[in-house]
């Protein structure tokens, strides 16, 4: 079976028609969802690009593969996977697969996608590398104008400097956009792989809709800002929450931007989503034309979400809200019936799924479970909760999270923990960690998180052992022999 893996970056799940958005045009992804399995509770293992992508590559949780930060803001973590780390392309290559990865790599510094066996242009960095020789050659061959932007939107940082660029008008036709270029290169690879006849794995990783949102006029102005319903969590006060969240809001300059500009930013983000959907449609249509659809499993997902003003934040960061942890997840396997599923599944589960569909005997780490039985309509035994983790972006900031059907618990060692009742408070505005009426829930979830971290081998649990209500000790937390029974004195 061929495998087509479509991935976006920093993509809010609520911007897709198939996930309930009534305004944003995403007909191609809606068509994919209508003919496949749409997962309603699909999550990233960590809401930051490089660690999430490394989890997909290895099938391992970040604490296990240890690639914990984006290199651009790295302050001491590893910048590449260990040489002995398992990655799924190794196993596919042994099965005779052609391997292609078009688009964003962001999986390390000294090793690129080619180091893992993938064909395709080497496109480093976190956003569209518009000065890349292959992209410039693409423009020149087609007589297309170069990249140029105007009408830059940004706020002001706490020290009075200009903030990060959030959006701008791009003075190029759609055919010259980096998104159109990526889809064109993906189609070219698909055509070559089809002519070869061997099975293929082809990934197309778009750099968007990650900010800054740089779009031609027709997409920049595609959606009227009056259609935008501001996220309810824009009323965030940060009361009773970790102070780092207020700091991140200031870093992303939210309060220095007029609210009408925030509406416009969200409308522009929607336009970016539609632009990418159109490019995905080009790839899917060419797959149909080549007669590959009945032989090709298709995945669509993202590395993590985006705030776009929710909780008075932009981008992502040390705040484990649904806005950035819940992501789109669609899997279509030929011959299987369309459905919507509610299991808690993870980006990491795509790794085991890819291996199973390719007929590989190799299994990834325990952090990855194949989604194929679910897509086939089966009811496999499946965990009733989800774990996620974070290790920092601009600075080290460890967090662990567990959520079940109703509640979410987040452990923040440096300040206050968080507990949200997602039924009563779906927008996570009220931290109920200290609420006495939820003491039993807090205790239950803390113990469950503690036990799962120990089972996984995640040493974060050592902090929890003396600090929280996890029951009686069953090991020596000093990890020493100082106090062995019978020691003199």
Short mmCIF file of C-alpha atoms in Angstrom, two decimals:
data_model
loop_
_atom_site.label_atom_id
_atom_site.label_comp_id
_atom_site.label_asym_id
_atom_site.label_seq_id
_atom_site.Cartn_x
_atom_site.Cartn_y
_atom_site.Cartn_z
CA UNK A 1 0.00 0.00 0.00
CA UNK A 2 1.20 3.51 -0.83
CA UNK A 3 1.17 6.10 1.95
CA UNK A 4 0.45 9.80 1.47
CA UNK A 5 1.09 11.89 4.59
CA UNK A 6 -0.23 15.46 4.54
CA UNK A 7 0.80 17.69 7.41
CA UNK A 8 0.31 21.33 8.32
CA UNK A 9 2.06 23.38 10.98
CA UNK A 10 0.38 25.19 13.87
CA UNK A 11 -3.14 24.39 12.66
CA UNK A 12 -6.25 25.01 14.76
CA UNK A 13 -8.69 22.14 14.47
CA UNK A 14 -11.68 24.51 14.52
CA UNK A 15 -10.75 26.09 11.18
CA UNK A 16 -11.94 23.08 9.13
CA UNK A 17 -15.45 22.58 7.81
CA UNK A 18 -15.36 18.90 8.75
CA UNK A 19 -14.66 19.94 12.36
CA UNK A 20 -17.61 22.32 12.43
CA UNK A 21 -16.40 25.68 11.11
CA UNK A 22 -19.29 27.18 9.09
CA UNK A 23 -17.23 29.88 7.36
CA UNK A 24 -13.85 28.53 6.26
CA UNK A 25 -13.77 26.82 2.86
CA UNK A 26 -11.89 23.52 3.17
CA UNK A 27 -13.66 21.33 0.58
CA UNK A 28 -10.71 19.05 -0.06
CA UNK A 29 -10.04 18.15 3.55
CA UNK A 30 -13.80 17.87 4.09
CA UNK A 31 -13.92 15.38 1.19
CA UNK A 32 -11.07 13.40 2.73
CA UNK A 33 -12.87 13.32 6.09
CA UNK A 34 -16.13 12.27 4.43
CA UNK A 35 -14.41 9.25 2.87
CA UNK A 36 -12.16 8.31 5.80
CA UNK A 37 -11.99 8.26 9.58
CA UNK A 38 -12.09 11.63 11.30
CA UNK A 39 -10.71 11.52 14.84
CA UNK A 40 -12.47 14.02 17.09
CA UNK A 41 -9.93 13.75 19.92
CA UNK A 42 -6.58 13.73 18.15
CA UNK A 43 -3.71 15.32 20.10
CA UNK A 44 -0.09 16.28 19.74
CA UNK A 45 2.32 14.76 22.30
CA UNK A 46 3.83 18.23 22.74
CA UNK A 47 2.84 21.60 21.29
CA UNK A 48 6.12 22.57 19.68
CA UNK A 49 7.39 21.78 16.20
CA UNK A 50 10.65 19.83 16.42
CA UNK A 51 9.77 17.57 19.38
CA UNK A 52 6.37 16.73 17.88
CA UNK A 53 7.93 15.91 14.50
CA UNK A 54 10.56 13.77 16.20
CA UNK A 55 7.75 11.87 17.94
CA UNK A 56 6.18 11.15 14.55
CA UNK A 57 9.53 10.03 13.15
CA UNK A 58 10.31 7.69 16.06
CA UNK A 59 6.95 6.76 17.54
CA UNK A 60 8.30 7.88 20.91
CA UNK A 61 7.16 10.44 23.45
CA UNK A 62 9.49 13.45 23.66
CA UNK A 63 10.99 12.52 27.04
CA UNK A 64 12.09 9.26 25.43
CA UNK A 65 13.56 10.53 22.13
CA UNK A 66 14.98 13.57 23.99
CA UNK A 67 14.75 16.07 21.13
CA UNK A 68 12.92 18.55 23.31
CA UNK A 69 13.11 22.02 21.72
CA UNK A 70 13.27 23.92 18.43
CA UNK A 71 16.90 24.69 17.70
CA UNK A 72 16.19 28.39 17.02
CA UNK A 73 15.37 28.96 20.70
CA UNK A 74 17.24 26.00 22.15
CA UNK A 75 18.98 26.62 25.47
CA UNK A 76 20.83 23.36 25.98
CA UNK A 77 18.71 20.40 24.83
CA UNK A 78 19.76 17.98 22.10
CA UNK A 79 19.47 19.32 18.54
CA UNK A 80 19.33 15.96 16.74
CA UNK A 81 18.03 12.50 17.48
CA UNK A 82 20.55 10.03 18.86
CA UNK A 83 22.26 7.95 16.17
CA UNK A 84 20.72 4.75 17.54
CA UNK A 85 17.13 6.09 17.61
CA UNK A 86 14.60 4.02 15.65
CA UNK A 87 12.82 5.90 12.84
CA UNK A 88 10.04 4.57 10.65
CA UNK A 89 11.68 5.38 7.27
CA UNK A 90 14.39 2.80 8.06
CA UNK A 91 11.74 0.09 8.27
CA UNK A 92 9.94 1.28 5.12
CA UNK A 93 13.17 1.36 3.17
CA UNK A 94 13.82 -2.26 4.11
CA UNK A 95 10.39 -3.06 2.64
CA UNK A 96 11.42 -1.48 -0.68
CA UNK A 97 9.47 1.77 -0.30
CA UNK A 98 10.31 4.90 -2.21
CA UNK A 99 10.53 7.72 0.37
CA UNK A 100 9.77 11.38 -0.22
CA UNK A 101 9.37 14.37 2.09
CA UNK A 102 8.44 17.68 0.51
CA UNK A 103 8.33 20.72 2.75
CA UNK A 104 9.10 21.44 6.36
CA UNK A 105 11.65 19.18 8.01
CA UNK A 106 12.53 20.96 11.29
CA UNK A 107 13.66 17.65 12.75
CA UNK A 108 17.24 18.47 13.61
CA UNK A 109 20.25 20.52 12.56
CA UNK A 110 23.15 18.25 11.56
CA UNK A 111 20.87 15.67 9.92
CA UNK A 112 18.22 16.58 7.39
CA UNK A 113 15.42 14.56 5.79
CA UNK A 114 17.85 13.02 3.31
CA UNK A 115 19.83 11.64 6.25
CA UNK A 116 16.82 9.44 7.00
CA UNK A 117 16.39 8.32 3.38
CA UNK A 118 13.84 10.87 2.10
CA UNK A 119 13.93 12.39 -1.39
CA UNK A 120 13.04 16.05 -1.86
CA UNK A 121 14.59 19.51 -1.59
CA UNK A 122 16.31 20.24 1.70
CA UNK A 123 14.12 22.97 3.23
CA UNK A 124 15.45 23.89 6.69
CA UNK A 125 14.01 26.30 9.20
CA UNK A 126 10.68 27.02 10.85
CA UNK A 127 8.93 29.05 8.11
CA UNK A 128 8.81 29.21 4.31
CA UNK A 129 12.47 29.57 3.20
CA UNK A 130 11.67 31.98 0.36
CA UNK A 131 15.35 32.43 -0.49
CA UNK A 132 15.89 28.71 -1.15
CA UNK A 133 17.56 27.99 -4.54
CA UNK A 134 14.97 25.39 -5.55
CA UNK A 135 12.09 27.78 -4.88
CA UNK A 136 13.85 30.60 -6.72
CA UNK A 137 14.43 28.28 -9.69
CA UNK A 138 10.73 27.31 -9.61
CA UNK A 139 9.78 31.00 -9.87
CA UNK A 140 12.28 31.75 -12.61
CA UNK A 141 11.28 28.75 -14.76
CA UNK A 142 7.66 29.93 -14.70
CA UNK A 143 8.28 33.66 -15.00
CA UNK A 144 6.73 34.31 -11.60
CA UNK A 145 7.52 37.38 -9.46
CA UNK A 146 9.73 37.12 -6.38
CA UNK A 147 8.58 37.25 -2.76
CA UNK A 148 7.61 40.71 -1.51
CA UNK A 149 5.38 41.74 1.42
CA UNK A 150 3.72 44.91 2.71
CA UNK A 151 1.14 45.99 5.31
CA UNK A 152 2.96 44.25 8.14
CA UNK A 153 0.93 43.53 11.30
CA UNK A 154 2.76 43.34 14.62
CA UNK A 155 2.46 44.59 18.17
CA UNK A 156 4.89 46.17 20.65
CA UNK A 157 6.95 44.20 23.15
CA UNK A 158 7.19 45.12 26.88
CA UNK A 159 10.49 46.95 26.30
CA UNK A 160 9.02 49.08 23.51
CA UNK A 161 10.51 47.21 20.57
CA UNK A 162 8.51 45.91 17.63
CA UNK A 163 6.97 42.50 18.19
CA UNK A 164 7.14 39.40 16.06
CA UNK A 165 5.59 39.69 12.61
CA UNK A 166 2.07 38.22 12.71
CA UNK A 167 0.77 38.79 9.16
CA UNK A 168 1.40 40.72 5.94
CA UNK A 169 0.20 41.03 2.35
CA UNK A 170 2.18 38.95 -0.14
CA UNK A 171 2.63 40.51 -3.58
CA UNK A 172 2.64 37.30 -5.60
CA UNK A 173 -0.05 35.34 -7.44
CA UNK A 174 -1.14 32.06 -5.88
CA UNK A 175 1.02 30.11 -8.35
CA UNK A 176 4.10 31.79 -6.87
CA UNK A 177 3.29 31.07 -3.22
CA UNK A 178 5.47 28.66 -1.34
CA UNK A 179 2.41 26.50 -0.72
CA UNK A 180 1.75 26.13 -4.46
CA UNK A 181 5.45 25.35 -5.00
CA UNK A 182 5.35 22.59 -2.36
CA UNK A 183 2.25 20.99 -3.87
CA UNK A 184 3.85 21.12 -7.33
CA UNK A 185 6.99 19.37 -6.09
CA UNK A 186 4.86 16.77 -4.28
CA UNK A 187 2.92 16.05 -7.47
CA UNK A 188 6.16 15.69 -9.44
CA UNK A 189 7.45 13.15 -6.93
CA UNK A 190 4.16 11.26 -6.94
CA UNK A 191 4.27 11.03 -10.74
CA UNK A 192 7.83 9.71 -10.63
CA UNK A 193 7.00 7.18 -7.93
CA UNK A 194 3.93 6.00 -9.84
CA UNK A 195 6.03 5.45 -12.98
CA UNK A 196 8.55 3.42 -10.97
CA UNK A 197 5.84 1.07 -9.71
CA UNK A 198 7.26 0.33 -6.27
CA UNK A 199 5.20 1.39 -3.24
CA UNK A 200 5.90 4.85 -1.88
CA UNK A 201 5.64 6.94 1.26
CA UNK A 202 5.24 10.59 0.28
CA UNK A 203 4.98 13.28 2.94
CA UNK A 204 4.00 16.86 2.15
CA UNK A 205 4.68 19.08 5.15
CA UNK A 206 3.36 22.61 4.68
CA UNK A 207 5.05 25.37 6.69
CA UNK A 208 1.68 27.05 7.27
CA UNK A 209 -0.68 28.11 8.61
CA UNK A 210 2.06 28.91 11.13
CA UNK A 211 2.43 32.64 11.71
CA UNK A 212 3.32 35.00 10.15
CA UNK A 213 0.37 34.70 7.78
CA UNK A 214 1.80 35.94 4.46
CA UNK A 215 -0.89 35.79 1.79
CA UNK A 216 -1.83 37.24 -1.61
CA UNK A 217 -4.69 39.74 -1.51
CA UNK A 218 -7.37 37.24 -2.53
CA UNK A 219 -6.62 35.13 0.57
CA UNK A 220 -5.65 38.00 2.87
CA UNK A 221 -9.09 39.53 2.26
CA UNK A 222 -11.03 36.32 1.56
CA UNK A 223 -12.96 36.39 4.85
CA UNK A 224 -14.78 39.38 6.30
CA UNK A 225 -13.54 39.98 9.87
CA UNK A 226 -17.16 40.56 10.88
CA UNK A 227 -17.67 36.80 10.45
CA UNK A 228 -15.09 36.10 13.13
CA UNK A 229 -16.46 35.15 16.51
CA UNK A 230 -13.66 35.91 18.93
CA UNK A 231 -12.64 32.95 21.10
CA UNK A 232 -14.40 33.14 24.50
CA UNK A 233 -11.04 32.72 26.23
CA UNK A 234 -10.05 36.15 24.96
CA UNK A 235 -11.58 37.14 28.33
CA UNK A 236 -8.60 35.48 30.05
CA UNK A 237 -7.45 37.22 33.26
CA UNK A 238 -4.70 34.71 34.21
CA UNK A 239 -6.02 34.80 37.76
CA UNK A 240 -4.91 31.71 39.67
CA UNK A 241 -2.77 30.53 36.77
CA UNK A 242 1.00 30.19 36.25
CA UNK A 243 2.54 33.68 35.82
CA UNK A 244 4.40 32.51 32.72
CA UNK A 245 1.13 32.69 30.78
CA UNK A 246 0.76 36.42 31.43
CA UNK A 247 4.41 36.88 30.43
CA UNK A 248 3.85 34.99 27.19
CA UNK A 249 0.84 37.18 26.44
CA UNK A 250 3.10 40.23 26.80
CA UNK A 251 5.81 38.57 24.69
CA UNK A 252 3.26 38.04 21.91
CA UNK A 253 2.07 41.66 22.32
CA UNK A 254 -1.62 40.76 22.49
CA UNK A 255 -2.73 43.75 24.57
CA UNK A 256 -0.93 46.22 22.26
CA UNK A 257 -3.03 45.18 19.26
CA UNK A 258 -6.54 46.64 18.78
CA UNK A 259 -9.31 44.06 18.97
CA UNK A 260 -10.42 44.79 15.38
CA UNK A 261 -6.91 43.87 14.24
CA UNK A 262 -7.18 40.63 16.20
CA UNK A 263 -10.36 39.85 14.24
CA UNK A 264 -8.54 40.59 11.01
CA UNK A 265 -5.65 38.32 12.02
CA UNK A 266 -8.06 35.44 12.57
CA UNK A 267 -9.74 36.13 9.22
CA UNK A 268 -6.33 36.12 7.51
CA UNK A 269 -5.47 32.85 9.27
CA UNK A 270 -8.66 31.38 7.81
CA UNK A 271 -7.50 32.51 4.38
CA UNK A 272 -4.21 30.70 4.93
CA UNK A 273 -6.10 27.51 5.79
CA UNK A 274 -8.11 27.78 2.56
CA UNK A 275 -4.95 28.35 0.50
CA UNK A 276 -3.41 25.18 1.92
CA UNK A 277 -6.63 23.22 1.43
CA UNK A 278 -6.55 24.13 -2.26
CA UNK A 279 -3.00 22.86 -2.59
CA UNK A 280 -3.93 19.63 -0.82
CA UNK A 281 -6.76 19.33 -3.33
CA UNK A 282 -4.27 19.53 -6.20
CA UNK A 283 -2.29 16.64 -4.70
CA UNK A 284 -5.38 14.51 -4.07
CA UNK A 285 -6.74 15.21 -7.56
CA UNK A 286 -3.46 14.15 -9.18
CA UNK A 287 -3.48 10.98 -7.09
CA UNK A 288 -6.95 10.26 -8.52
CA UNK A 289 -5.76 10.99 -12.08
CA UNK A 290 -2.85 8.58 -11.68
CA UNK A 291 -5.19 5.80 -10.55
CA UNK A 292 -3.50 5.56 -7.16
CA UNK A 293 -6.42 6.31 -4.85
CA UNK A 294 -7.47 2.69 -4.31
CA UNK A 295 -3.89 1.74 -3.45
CA UNK A 296 -2.99 4.67 -1.19
CA UNK A 297 -3.69 5.34 2.47
CA UNK A 298 -3.94 9.05 3.21
CA UNK A 299 -3.18 10.80 6.50
CA UNK A 300 -3.87 14.43 7.35
CA UNK A 301 -2.80 16.05 10.60
CA UNK A 302 -0.68 18.85 12.11
CA UNK A 303 2.24 19.06 14.51
CA UNK A 304 0.25 21.23 16.97
CA UNK A 305 -2.32 24.00 17.13
CA UNK A 306 -2.22 27.81 17.37
CA UNK A 307 -3.71 30.32 19.79
CA UNK A 308 -4.76 33.10 17.33
CA UNK A 309 -5.77 35.27 20.28
CA UNK A 310 -7.26 32.56 22.52
CA UNK A 311 -6.20 33.17 26.14
CA UNK A 312 -4.75 36.49 24.88
CA UNK A 313 -1.94 34.54 23.25
CA UNK A 314 -0.47 33.91 19.81
CA UNK A 315 1.71 31.06 18.53
CA UNK A 316 2.13 28.35 21.23
CA UNK A 317 4.01 28.03 24.51
CA UNK A 318 3.96 26.85 28.13
CA UNK A 319 0.17 26.67 28.44
CA UNK A 320 -1.40 23.28 27.80
CA UNK A 321 -4.75 24.43 26.47
CA UNK A 322 -6.88 22.56 23.95
CA UNK A 323 -6.20 25.34 21.41
CA UNK A 324 -2.67 24.07 20.83
CA UNK A 325 -2.84 20.41 21.92
CA UNK A 326 -5.95 19.20 20.08
CA UNK A 327 -5.21 18.92 16.36
CA UNK A 328 -6.94 17.65 13.21
CA UNK A 329 -6.55 13.95 12.49
CA UNK A 330 -7.96 12.17 9.42
CA UNK A 331 -6.94 8.72 8.14
CA UNK A 332 -8.34 7.11 5.01
CA UNK A 333 -7.48 3.50 4.23
CA UNK A 334 -8.80 2.11 0.93
CA UNK A 335 -11.84 -0.09 1.38
CA UNK A 336 -12.73 1.10 4.87
CA UNK A 337 -15.98 2.87 5.69
CA UNK A 338 -16.13 6.56 6.70
CA UNK A 339 -16.72 7.26 10.38
CA UNK A 340 -16.03 9.64 13.25
CA UNK A 341 -14.22 8.25 16.30
CA UNK A 342 -13.82 9.63 19.82
CA UNK A 343 -10.87 7.68 21.21
CA UNK A 344 -7.98 9.73 22.60
CA UNK A 345 -5.32 9.30 19.94
CA UNK A 346 -2.00 10.99 19.30
CA UNK A 347 0.23 12.11 16.47
CA UNK A 348 2.65 9.50 17.82
CA UNK A 349 0.14 6.77 16.93
CA UNK A 350 0.63 7.56 13.24
CA UNK A 351 4.05 5.89 13.42
CA UNK A 352 2.74 2.44 14.33
CA UNK A 353 -0.07 2.90 11.80
CA UNK A 354 2.39 3.62 8.99
CA UNK A 355 4.45 0.57 9.92
CA UNK A 356 1.41 -1.73 10.01
CA UNK A 357 0.05 -0.51 6.68
CA UNK A 358 3.48 -0.98 5.08
CA UNK A 359 3.65 -4.54 6.36
CA UNK A 360 6.67 -3.91 8.58
CA UNK A 361 7.49 -6.38 11.34
CA UNK A 362 9.28 -3.68 13.32
CA UNK A 363 7.28 -2.12 16.14
CA UNK A 364 7.99 1.35 17.58
CA UNK A 365 8.14 2.17 21.28
CA UNK A 366 5.17 1.61 23.59
CA UNK A 367 4.19 5.25 23.04
CA UNK A 368 2.72 4.45 19.60
CA UNK A 369 -0.34 2.29 18.87
CA UNK A 370 -1.65 1.54 15.39
CA UNK A 371 -4.84 3.32 14.43
CA UNK A 372 -5.58 0.77 11.71
CA UNK A 373 -7.98 -1.34 13.84
CA UNK A 374 -9.98 1.80 14.68
CA UNK A 375 -10.07 2.85 11.01
CA UNK A 376 -11.32 -0.65 10.16
CA UNK A 377 -14.28 0.00 12.47
CA UNK A 378 -13.12 -2.29 15.28
CA UNK A 379 -13.41 -1.53 18.99
CA UNK A 380 -9.92 -2.25 20.32
CA UNK A 381 -9.07 -1.82 23.97
CA UNK A 382 -7.92 1.77 24.21
CA UNK A 383 -6.83 4.07 27.07
CA UNK A 384 -9.49 6.37 28.47
CA UNK A 385 -7.06 9.20 29.08
CA UNK A 386 -4.35 11.10 27.23
CA UNK A 387 -0.88 12.22 28.33
CA UNK A 388 1.08 15.15 26.94
CA UNK A 389 4.27 16.92 27.92
CA UNK A 390 6.22 20.13 27.37
CA UNK A 391 9.85 20.97 27.99
CA UNK A 392 10.14 24.65 27.03
CA UNK A 393 10.63 26.93 24.07
CA UNK A 394 12.46 30.15 24.88
CA UNK A 395 13.59 28.61 28.17
CA UNK A 396 13.29 25.22 29.90
CA UNK A 397 9.79 24.80 31.29
CA UNK A 398 8.74 21.23 32.10
CA UNK A 399 5.04 20.37 32.25
CA UNK A 400 3.00 17.16 32.24
CA UNK A 401 -0.68 16.86 31.45
CA UNK A 402 -3.35 14.19 31.73
CA UNK A 403 -6.91 14.57 30.48
CA UNK A 404 -9.85 12.26 30.47
CA UNK A 405 -13.37 12.65 29.16
CA UNK A 406 -14.16 15.52 31.53
CA UNK A 407 -11.12 16.77 33.42
CA UNK A 408 -7.62 17.98 32.62
CA UNK A 409 -4.77 18.16 35.16
CA UNK A 410 -1.50 19.99 34.42
CA UNK A 411 1.53 19.82 36.71
CA UNK A 412 3.70 22.97 36.67
CA UNK A 413 6.60 22.50 39.11
CA UNK A 414 7.61 26.17 39.17
CA UNK A 415 4.30 27.66 40.27
CA UNK A 416 0.68 26.49 40.44
CA UNK A 417 -0.86 23.38 38.99
CA UNK A 418 -4.01 23.54 36.86
CA UNK A 419 -7.26 21.55 36.88
CA UNK A 420 -10.03 22.21 34.37
CA UNK A 421 -13.56 20.85 34.19
CA UNK A 422 -13.95 20.69 30.41
CA UNK A 423 -17.70 20.06 30.60
CA UNK A 424 -18.47 23.09 32.76
CA UNK A 425 -15.61 25.22 31.43
CA UNK A 426 -14.72 24.10 27.86
CA UNK A 427 -12.61 27.21 27.26
CA UNK A 428 -10.40 26.55 30.32
CA UNK A 429 -10.82 29.94 31.93
CA UNK A 430 -11.20 28.79 35.55
CA UNK A 431 -8.36 26.92 37.23
CA UNK A 432 -10.10 24.71 39.79
CA UNK A 433 -7.02 23.00 41.20
CA UNK A 434 -7.60 24.39 44.70
CA UNK A 435 -11.39 24.00 44.66
CA UNK A 436 -12.38 21.75 47.54
CA UNK A 437 -15.37 20.26 45.69
CA UNK A 438 -12.90 18.78 43.18
CA UNK A 439 -10.45 17.41 45.78
CA UNK A 440 -11.33 13.80 44.95
CA UNK A 441 -10.91 14.45 41.21
CA UNK A 442 -7.58 16.18 41.83
CA UNK A 443 -6.34 13.27 43.94
CA UNK A 444 -7.51 10.64 41.44
CA UNK A 445 -5.97 12.35 38.42
CA UNK A 446 -2.72 13.16 40.18
CA UNK A 447 -2.31 9.52 41.20
CA UNK A 448 -3.19 8.31 37.72
CA UNK A 449 -0.69 10.68 36.10
CA UNK A 450 1.95 9.62 38.60
CA UNK A 451 1.39 5.92 37.91
CA UNK A 452 1.43 6.38 34.13
CA UNK A 453 4.65 8.40 34.22
CA UNK A 454 6.31 5.71 36.30
CA UNK A 455 5.12 3.01 33.93
CA UNK A 456 6.52 4.95 30.99
CA UNK A 457 9.85 5.61 32.65
CA UNK A 458 9.38 9.38 32.62
CA UNK A 459 11.50 10.64 35.52
CA UNK A 460 9.26 13.67 35.98
CA UNK A 461 7.44 11.54 38.56
CA UNK A 462 10.34 12.02 41.00
CA UNK A 463 9.25 15.63 41.49
CA UNK A 464 5.70 14.50 42.15
CA UNK A 465 6.65 11.89 44.76
CA UNK A 466 7.24 14.30 47.68
CA UNK A 467 5.14 17.22 46.43
CA UNK A 468 1.64 15.90 45.77
CA UNK A 469 -0.94 13.52 47.17
CA UNK A 470 0.13 10.29 45.47
CA UNK A 471 -0.35 7.90 48.40
CA UNK A 472 2.17 5.94 50.46
CA UNK A 473 5.76 5.66 49.23
CA UNK A 474 6.75 2.32 47.72
CA UNK A 475 10.38 3.22 46.89
CA UNK A 476 13.25 5.25 48.32
CA UNK A 477 13.01 8.66 46.57
CA UNK A 478 16.64 9.44 47.41
CA UNK A 479 17.65 6.61 45.03
CA UNK A 480 20.46 5.75 47.44
CA UNK A 481 21.43 3.10 49.95
CA UNK A 482 21.85 5.57 52.81
CA UNK A 483 18.78 4.46 54.70
CA UNK A 484 18.65 0.71 54.12
CA UNK A 485 16.97 -1.10 56.97
CA UNK A 486 19.41 -2.23 59.62
CA UNK A 487 22.00 0.47 58.93
CA UNK A 488 23.87 1.44 62.12
CA UNK A 489 22.69 4.67 63.73
#
